[in-house]
PDB file of N, CA and C in Angstrom:
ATOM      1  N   UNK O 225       7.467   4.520 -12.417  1.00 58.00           N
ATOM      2  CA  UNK O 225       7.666   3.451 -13.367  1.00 58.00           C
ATOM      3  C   UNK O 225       8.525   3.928 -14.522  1.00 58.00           C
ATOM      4  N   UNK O 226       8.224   4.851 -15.344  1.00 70.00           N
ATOM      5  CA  UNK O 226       9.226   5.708 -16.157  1.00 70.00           C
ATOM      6  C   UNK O 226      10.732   5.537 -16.158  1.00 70.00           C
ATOM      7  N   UNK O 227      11.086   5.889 -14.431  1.00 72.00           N
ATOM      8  CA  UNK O 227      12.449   6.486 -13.787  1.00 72.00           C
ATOM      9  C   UNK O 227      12.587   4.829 -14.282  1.00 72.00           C
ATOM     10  N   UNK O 228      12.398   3.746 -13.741  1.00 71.00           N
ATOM     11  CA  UNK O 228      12.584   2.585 -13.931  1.00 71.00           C
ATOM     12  C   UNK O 228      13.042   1.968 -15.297  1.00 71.00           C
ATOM     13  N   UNK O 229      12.309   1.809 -16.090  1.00 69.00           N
ATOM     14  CA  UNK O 229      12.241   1.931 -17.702  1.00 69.00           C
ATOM     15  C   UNK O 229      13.263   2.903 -18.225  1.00 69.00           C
ATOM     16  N   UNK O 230      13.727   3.591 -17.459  1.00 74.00           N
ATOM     17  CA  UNK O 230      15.128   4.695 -17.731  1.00 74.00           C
ATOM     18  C   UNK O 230      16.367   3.699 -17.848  1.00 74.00           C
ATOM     19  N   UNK O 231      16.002   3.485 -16.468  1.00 73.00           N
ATOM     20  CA  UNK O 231      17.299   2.289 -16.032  1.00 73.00           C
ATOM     21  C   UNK O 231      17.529   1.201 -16.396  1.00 73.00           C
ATOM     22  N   UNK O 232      16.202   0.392 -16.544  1.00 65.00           N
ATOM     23  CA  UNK O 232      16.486  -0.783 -17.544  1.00 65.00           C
ATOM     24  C   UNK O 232      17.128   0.012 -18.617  1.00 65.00           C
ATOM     25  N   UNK O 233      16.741   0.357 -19.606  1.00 68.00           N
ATOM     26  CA  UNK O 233      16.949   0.682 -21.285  1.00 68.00           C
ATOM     27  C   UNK O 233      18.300   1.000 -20.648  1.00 68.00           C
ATOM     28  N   UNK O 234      19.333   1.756 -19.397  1.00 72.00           N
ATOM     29  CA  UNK O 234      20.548   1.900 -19.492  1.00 72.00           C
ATOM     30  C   UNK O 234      21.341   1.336 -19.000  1.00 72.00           C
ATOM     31  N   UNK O 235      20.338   0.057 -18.729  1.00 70.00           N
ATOM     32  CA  UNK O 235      21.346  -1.404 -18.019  1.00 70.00           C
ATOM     33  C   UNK O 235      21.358  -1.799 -19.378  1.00 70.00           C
ATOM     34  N   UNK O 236      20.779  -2.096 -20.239  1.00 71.00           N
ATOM     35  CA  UNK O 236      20.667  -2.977 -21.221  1.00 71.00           C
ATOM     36  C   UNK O 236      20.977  -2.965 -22.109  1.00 71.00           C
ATOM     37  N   UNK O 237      21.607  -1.311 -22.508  1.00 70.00           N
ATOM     38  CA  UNK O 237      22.210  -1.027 -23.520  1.00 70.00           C
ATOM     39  C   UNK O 237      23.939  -1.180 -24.004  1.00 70.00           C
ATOM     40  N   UNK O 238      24.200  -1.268 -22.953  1.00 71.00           N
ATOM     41  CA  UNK O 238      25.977  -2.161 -23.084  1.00 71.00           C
ATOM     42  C   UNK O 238      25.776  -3.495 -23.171  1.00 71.00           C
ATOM     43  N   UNK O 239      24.515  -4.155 -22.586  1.00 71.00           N
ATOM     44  CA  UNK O 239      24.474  -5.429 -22.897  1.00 71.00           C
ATOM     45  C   UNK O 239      24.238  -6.063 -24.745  1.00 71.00           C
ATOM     46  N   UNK O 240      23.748  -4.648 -24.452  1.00 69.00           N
ATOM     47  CA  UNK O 240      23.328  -4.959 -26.492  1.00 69.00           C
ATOM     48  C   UNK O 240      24.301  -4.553 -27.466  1.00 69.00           C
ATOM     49  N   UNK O 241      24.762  -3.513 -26.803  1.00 67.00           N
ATOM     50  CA  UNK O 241      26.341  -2.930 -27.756  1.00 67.00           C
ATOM     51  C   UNK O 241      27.473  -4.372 -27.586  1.00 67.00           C
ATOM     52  N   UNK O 242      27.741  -4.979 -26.291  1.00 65.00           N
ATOM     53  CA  UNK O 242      28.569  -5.560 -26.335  1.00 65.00           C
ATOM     54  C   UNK O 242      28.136  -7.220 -27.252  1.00 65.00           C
ATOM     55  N   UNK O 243      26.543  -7.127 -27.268  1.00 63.00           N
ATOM     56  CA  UNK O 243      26.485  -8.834 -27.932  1.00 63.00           C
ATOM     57  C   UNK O 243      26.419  -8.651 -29.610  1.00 63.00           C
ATOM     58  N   UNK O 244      26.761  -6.949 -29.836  1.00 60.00           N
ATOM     59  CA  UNK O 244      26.180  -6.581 -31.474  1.00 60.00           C
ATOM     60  C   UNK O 244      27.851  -6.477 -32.238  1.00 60.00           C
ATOM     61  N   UNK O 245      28.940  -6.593 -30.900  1.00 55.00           N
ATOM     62  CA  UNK O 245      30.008  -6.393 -31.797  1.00 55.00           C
ATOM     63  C   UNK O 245      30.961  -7.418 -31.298  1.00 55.00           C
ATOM     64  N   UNK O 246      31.726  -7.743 -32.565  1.00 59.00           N
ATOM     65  CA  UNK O 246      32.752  -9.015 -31.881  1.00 59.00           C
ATOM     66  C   UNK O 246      33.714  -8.965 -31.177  1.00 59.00           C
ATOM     67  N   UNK O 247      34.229  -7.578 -32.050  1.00 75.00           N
ATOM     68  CA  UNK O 247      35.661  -7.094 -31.174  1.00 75.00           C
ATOM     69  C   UNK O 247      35.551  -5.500 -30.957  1.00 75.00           C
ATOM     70  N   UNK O 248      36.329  -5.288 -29.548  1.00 74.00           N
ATOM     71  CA  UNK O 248      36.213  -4.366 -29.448  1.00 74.00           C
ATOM     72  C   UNK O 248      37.670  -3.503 -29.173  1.00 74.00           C
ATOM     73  N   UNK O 249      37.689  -1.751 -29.488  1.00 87.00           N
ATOM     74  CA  UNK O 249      39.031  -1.579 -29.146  1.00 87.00           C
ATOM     75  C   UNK O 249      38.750  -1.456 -27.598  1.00 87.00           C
ATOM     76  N   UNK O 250      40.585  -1.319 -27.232  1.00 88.00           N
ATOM     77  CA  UNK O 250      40.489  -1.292 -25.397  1.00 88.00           C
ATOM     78  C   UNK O 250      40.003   0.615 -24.954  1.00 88.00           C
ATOM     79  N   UNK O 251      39.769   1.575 -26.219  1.00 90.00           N
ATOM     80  CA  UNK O 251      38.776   2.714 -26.095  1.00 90.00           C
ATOM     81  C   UNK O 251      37.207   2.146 -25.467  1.00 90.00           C
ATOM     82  N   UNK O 252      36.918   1.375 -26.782  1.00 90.00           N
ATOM     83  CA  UNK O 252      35.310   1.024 -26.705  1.00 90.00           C
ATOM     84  C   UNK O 252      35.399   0.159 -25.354  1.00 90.00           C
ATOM     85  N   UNK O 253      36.100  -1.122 -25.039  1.00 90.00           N
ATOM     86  CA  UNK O 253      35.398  -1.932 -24.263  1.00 90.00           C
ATOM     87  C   UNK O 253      35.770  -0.607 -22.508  1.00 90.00           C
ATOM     88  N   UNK O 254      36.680   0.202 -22.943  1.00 91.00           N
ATOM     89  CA  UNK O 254      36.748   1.104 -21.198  1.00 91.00           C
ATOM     90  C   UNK O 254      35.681   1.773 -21.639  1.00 91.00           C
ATOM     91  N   UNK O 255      35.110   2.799 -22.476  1.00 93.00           N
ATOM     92  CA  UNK O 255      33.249   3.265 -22.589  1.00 93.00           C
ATOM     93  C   UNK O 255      32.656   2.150 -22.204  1.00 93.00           C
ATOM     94  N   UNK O 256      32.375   0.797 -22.261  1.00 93.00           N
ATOM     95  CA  UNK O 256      31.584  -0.288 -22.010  1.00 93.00           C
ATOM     96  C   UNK O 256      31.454  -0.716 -20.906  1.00 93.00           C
ATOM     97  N   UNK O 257      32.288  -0.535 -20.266  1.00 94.00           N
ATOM     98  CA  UNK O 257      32.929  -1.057 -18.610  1.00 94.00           C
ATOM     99  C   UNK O 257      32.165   0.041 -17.931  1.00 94.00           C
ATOM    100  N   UNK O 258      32.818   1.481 -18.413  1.00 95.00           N
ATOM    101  CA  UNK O 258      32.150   2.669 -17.336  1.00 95.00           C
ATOM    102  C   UNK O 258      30.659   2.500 -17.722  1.00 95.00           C
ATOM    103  N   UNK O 259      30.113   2.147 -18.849  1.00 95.00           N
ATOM    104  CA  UNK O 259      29.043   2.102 -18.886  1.00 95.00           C
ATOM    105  C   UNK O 259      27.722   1.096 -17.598  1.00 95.00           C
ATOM    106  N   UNK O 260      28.536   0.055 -17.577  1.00 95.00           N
ATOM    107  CA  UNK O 260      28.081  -1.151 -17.477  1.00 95.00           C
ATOM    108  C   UNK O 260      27.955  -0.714 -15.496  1.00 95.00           C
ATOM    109  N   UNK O 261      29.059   0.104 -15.674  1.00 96.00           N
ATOM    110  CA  UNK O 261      29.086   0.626 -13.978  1.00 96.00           C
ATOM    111  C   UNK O 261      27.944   1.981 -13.582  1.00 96.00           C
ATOM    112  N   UNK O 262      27.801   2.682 -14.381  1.00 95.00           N
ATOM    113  CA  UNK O 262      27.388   3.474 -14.558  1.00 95.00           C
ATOM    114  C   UNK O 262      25.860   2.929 -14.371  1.00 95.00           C
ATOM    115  N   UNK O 263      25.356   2.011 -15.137  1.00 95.00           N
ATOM    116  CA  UNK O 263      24.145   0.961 -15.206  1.00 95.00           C
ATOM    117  C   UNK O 263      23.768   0.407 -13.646  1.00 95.00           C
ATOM    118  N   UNK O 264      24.991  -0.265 -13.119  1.00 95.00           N
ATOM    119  CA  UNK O 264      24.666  -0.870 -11.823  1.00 95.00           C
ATOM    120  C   UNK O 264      24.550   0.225 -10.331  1.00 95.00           C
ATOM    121  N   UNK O 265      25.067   1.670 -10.903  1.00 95.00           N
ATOM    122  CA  UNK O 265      24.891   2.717 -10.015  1.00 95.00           C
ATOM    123  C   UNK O 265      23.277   2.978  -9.883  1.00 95.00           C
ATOM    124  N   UNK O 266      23.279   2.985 -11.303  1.00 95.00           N
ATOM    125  CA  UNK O 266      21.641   3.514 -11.171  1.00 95.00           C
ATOM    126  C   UNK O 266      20.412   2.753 -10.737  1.00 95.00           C
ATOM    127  N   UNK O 267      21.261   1.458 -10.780  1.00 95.00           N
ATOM    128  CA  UNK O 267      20.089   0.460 -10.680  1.00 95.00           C
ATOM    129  C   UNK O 267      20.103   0.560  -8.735  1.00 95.00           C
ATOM    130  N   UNK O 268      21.056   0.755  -8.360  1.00 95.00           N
ATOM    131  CA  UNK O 268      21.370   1.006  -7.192  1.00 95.00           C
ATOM    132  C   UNK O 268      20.812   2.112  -6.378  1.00 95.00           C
ATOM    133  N   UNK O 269      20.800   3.094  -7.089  1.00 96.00           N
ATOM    134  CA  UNK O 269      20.315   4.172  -6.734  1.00 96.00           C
ATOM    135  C   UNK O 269      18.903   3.823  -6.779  1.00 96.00           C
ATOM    136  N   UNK O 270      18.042   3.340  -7.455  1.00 96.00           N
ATOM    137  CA  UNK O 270      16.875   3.075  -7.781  1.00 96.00           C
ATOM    138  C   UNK O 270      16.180   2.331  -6.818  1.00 96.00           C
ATOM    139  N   UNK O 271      16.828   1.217  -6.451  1.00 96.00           N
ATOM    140  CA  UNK O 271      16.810   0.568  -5.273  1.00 96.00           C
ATOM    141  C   UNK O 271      16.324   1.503  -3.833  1.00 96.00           C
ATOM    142  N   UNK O 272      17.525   2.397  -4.043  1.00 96.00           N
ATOM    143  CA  UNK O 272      17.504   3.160  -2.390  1.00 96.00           C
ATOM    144  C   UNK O 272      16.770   3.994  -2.638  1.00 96.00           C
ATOM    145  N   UNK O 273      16.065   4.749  -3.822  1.00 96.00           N
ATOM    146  CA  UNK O 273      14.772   5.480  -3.823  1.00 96.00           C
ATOM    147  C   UNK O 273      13.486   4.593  -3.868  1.00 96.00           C
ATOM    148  N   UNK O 274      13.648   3.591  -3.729  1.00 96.00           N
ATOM    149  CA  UNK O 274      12.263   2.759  -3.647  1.00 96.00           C
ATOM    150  C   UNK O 274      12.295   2.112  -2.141  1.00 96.00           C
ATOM    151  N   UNK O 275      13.026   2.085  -1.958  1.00 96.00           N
ATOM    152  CA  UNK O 275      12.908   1.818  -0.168  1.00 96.00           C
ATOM    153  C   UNK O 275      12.588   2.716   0.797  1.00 96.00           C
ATOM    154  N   UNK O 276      13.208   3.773  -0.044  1.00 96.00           N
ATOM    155  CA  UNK O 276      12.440   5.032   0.289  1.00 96.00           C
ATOM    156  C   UNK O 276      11.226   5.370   0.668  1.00 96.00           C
ATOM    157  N   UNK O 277      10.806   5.646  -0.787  1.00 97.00           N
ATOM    158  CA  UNK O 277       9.491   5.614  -1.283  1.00 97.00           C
ATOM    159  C   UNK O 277       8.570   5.172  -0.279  1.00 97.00           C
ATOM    160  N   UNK O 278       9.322   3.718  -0.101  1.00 97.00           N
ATOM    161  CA  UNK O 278       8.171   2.654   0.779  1.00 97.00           C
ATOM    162  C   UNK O 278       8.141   2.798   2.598  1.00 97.00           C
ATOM    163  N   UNK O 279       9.155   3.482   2.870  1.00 97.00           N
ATOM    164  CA  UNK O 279       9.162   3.866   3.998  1.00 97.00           C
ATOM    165  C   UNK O 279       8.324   5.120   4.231  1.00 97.00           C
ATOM    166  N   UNK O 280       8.505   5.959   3.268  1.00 97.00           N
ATOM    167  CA  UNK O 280       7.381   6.907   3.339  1.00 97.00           C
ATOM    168  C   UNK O 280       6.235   6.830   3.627  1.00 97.00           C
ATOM    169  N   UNK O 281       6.072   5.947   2.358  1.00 97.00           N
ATOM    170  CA  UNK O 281       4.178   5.555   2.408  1.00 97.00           C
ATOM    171  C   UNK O 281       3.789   5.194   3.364  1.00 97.00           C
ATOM    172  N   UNK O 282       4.657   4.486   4.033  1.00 97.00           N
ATOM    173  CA  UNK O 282       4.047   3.820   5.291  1.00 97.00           C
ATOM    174  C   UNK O 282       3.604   4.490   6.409  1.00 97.00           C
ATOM    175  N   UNK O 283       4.849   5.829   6.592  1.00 97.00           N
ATOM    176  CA  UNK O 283       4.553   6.709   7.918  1.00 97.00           C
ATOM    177  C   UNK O 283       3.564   7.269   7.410  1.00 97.00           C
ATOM    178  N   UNK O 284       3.277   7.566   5.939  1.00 97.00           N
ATOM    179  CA  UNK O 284       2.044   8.456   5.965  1.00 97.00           C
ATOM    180  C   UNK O 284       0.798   7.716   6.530  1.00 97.00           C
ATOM    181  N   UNK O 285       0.835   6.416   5.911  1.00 97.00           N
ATOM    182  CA  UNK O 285      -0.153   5.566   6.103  1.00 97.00           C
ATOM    183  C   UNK O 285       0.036   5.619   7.507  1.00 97.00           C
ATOM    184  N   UNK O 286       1.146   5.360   8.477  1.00 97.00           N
ATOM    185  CA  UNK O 286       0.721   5.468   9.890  1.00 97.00           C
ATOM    186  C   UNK O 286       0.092   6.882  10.622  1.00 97.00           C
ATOM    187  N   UNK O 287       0.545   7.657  10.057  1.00 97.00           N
ATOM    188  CA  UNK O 287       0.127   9.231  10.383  1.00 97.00           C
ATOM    189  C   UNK O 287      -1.517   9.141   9.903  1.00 97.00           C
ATOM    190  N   UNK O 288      -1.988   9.356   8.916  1.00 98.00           N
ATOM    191  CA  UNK O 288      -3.332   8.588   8.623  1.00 98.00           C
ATOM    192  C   UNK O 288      -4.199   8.169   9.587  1.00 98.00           C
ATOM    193  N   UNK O 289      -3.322   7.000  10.005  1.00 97.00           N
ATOM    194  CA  UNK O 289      -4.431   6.196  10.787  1.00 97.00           C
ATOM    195  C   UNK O 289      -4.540   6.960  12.175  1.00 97.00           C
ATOM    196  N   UNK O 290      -3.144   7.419  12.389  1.00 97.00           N
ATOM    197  CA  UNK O 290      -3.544   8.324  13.730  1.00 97.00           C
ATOM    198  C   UNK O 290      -4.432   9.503  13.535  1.00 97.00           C
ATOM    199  N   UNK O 291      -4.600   9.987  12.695  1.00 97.00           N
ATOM    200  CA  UNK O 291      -5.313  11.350  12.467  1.00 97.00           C
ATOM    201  C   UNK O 291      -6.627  11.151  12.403  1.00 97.00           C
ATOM    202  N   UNK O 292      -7.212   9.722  11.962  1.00 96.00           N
ATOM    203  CA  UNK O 292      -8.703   8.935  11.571  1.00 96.00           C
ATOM    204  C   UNK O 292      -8.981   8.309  13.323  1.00 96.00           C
ATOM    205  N   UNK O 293      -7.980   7.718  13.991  1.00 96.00           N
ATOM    206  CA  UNK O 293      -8.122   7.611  15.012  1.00 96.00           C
ATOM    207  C   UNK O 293      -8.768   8.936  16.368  1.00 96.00           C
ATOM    208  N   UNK O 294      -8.014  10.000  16.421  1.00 95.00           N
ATOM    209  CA  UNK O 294      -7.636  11.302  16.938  1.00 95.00           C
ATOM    210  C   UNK O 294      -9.374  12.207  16.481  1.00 95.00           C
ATOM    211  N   UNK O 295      -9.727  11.847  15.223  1.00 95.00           N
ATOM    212  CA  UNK O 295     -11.090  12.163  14.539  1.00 95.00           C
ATOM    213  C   UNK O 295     -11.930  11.692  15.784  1.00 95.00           C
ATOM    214  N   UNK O 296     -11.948  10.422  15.285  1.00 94.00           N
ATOM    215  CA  UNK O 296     -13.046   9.696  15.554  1.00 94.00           C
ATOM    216  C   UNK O 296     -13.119   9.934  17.237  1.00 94.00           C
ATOM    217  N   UNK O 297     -12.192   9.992  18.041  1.00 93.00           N
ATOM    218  CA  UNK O 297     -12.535  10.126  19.207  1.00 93.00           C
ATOM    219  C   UNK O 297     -12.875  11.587  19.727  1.00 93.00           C
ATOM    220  N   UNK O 298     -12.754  12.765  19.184  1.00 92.00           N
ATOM    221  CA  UNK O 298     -13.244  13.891  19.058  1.00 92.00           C
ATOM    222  C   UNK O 298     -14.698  14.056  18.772  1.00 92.00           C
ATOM    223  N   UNK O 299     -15.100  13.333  17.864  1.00 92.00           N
ATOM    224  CA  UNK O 299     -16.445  12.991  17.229  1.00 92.00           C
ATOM    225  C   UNK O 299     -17.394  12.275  18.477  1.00 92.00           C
ATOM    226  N   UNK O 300     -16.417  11.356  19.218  1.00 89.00           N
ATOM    227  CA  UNK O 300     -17.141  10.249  20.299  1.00 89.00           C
ATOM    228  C   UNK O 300     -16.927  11.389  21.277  1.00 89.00           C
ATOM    229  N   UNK O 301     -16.560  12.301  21.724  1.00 89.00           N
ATOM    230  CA  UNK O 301     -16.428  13.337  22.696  1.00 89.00           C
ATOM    231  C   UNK O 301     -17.682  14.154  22.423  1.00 89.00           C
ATOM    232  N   UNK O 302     -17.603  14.965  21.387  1.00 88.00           N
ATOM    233  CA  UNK O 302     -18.364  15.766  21.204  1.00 88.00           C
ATOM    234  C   UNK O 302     -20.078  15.452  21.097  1.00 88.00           C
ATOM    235  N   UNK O 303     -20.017  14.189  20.450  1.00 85.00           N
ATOM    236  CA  UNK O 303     -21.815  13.577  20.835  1.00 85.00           C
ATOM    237  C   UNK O 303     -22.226  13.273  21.952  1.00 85.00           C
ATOM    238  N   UNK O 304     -21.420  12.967  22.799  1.00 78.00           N
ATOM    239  CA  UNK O 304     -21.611  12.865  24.406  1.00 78.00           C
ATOM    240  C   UNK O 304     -22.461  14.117  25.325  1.00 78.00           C
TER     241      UNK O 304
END
């Protein structure tokens, strides 16, 4: 959640530089631009580590269930 809250605050901060000033030089608005790109990388990136993430969880969660499965029938072996 943190990493997240990173990225907002650095999506949002060209949005706030650019609504706090009227004019800008063509220095500032190219910092603003790379910024603004820079923003949609990360948000991007953020994206593909959370799909991640969620693909993970899942094999673990499937690995899990095989291992609780693999148990339990060891357990049904051995009381026999």
């Amino acid at each position: 959640m943190s990493r997240f809250l990173t990225i907002l605050a650095i999506a949002a901060a060209p949005i706030l530089l650019a609504g706090c000033t009227t004019q800008l030089s063509s220095e500032d608005r190219a910092m603003l631009q790379q910024a603004q790109a820079d923003a949609r990388d990360a948000k991007a990136e953020a994206a593909r580590a959370t799909a991640a993430a969620q693909a993970a969880s899942t094999a673990a969660r499937t690995a899990n269930d095989k291992a609780d499965r693999i148990l339990a029938a060891a357990a049904e072996r051995k009381a026999r």
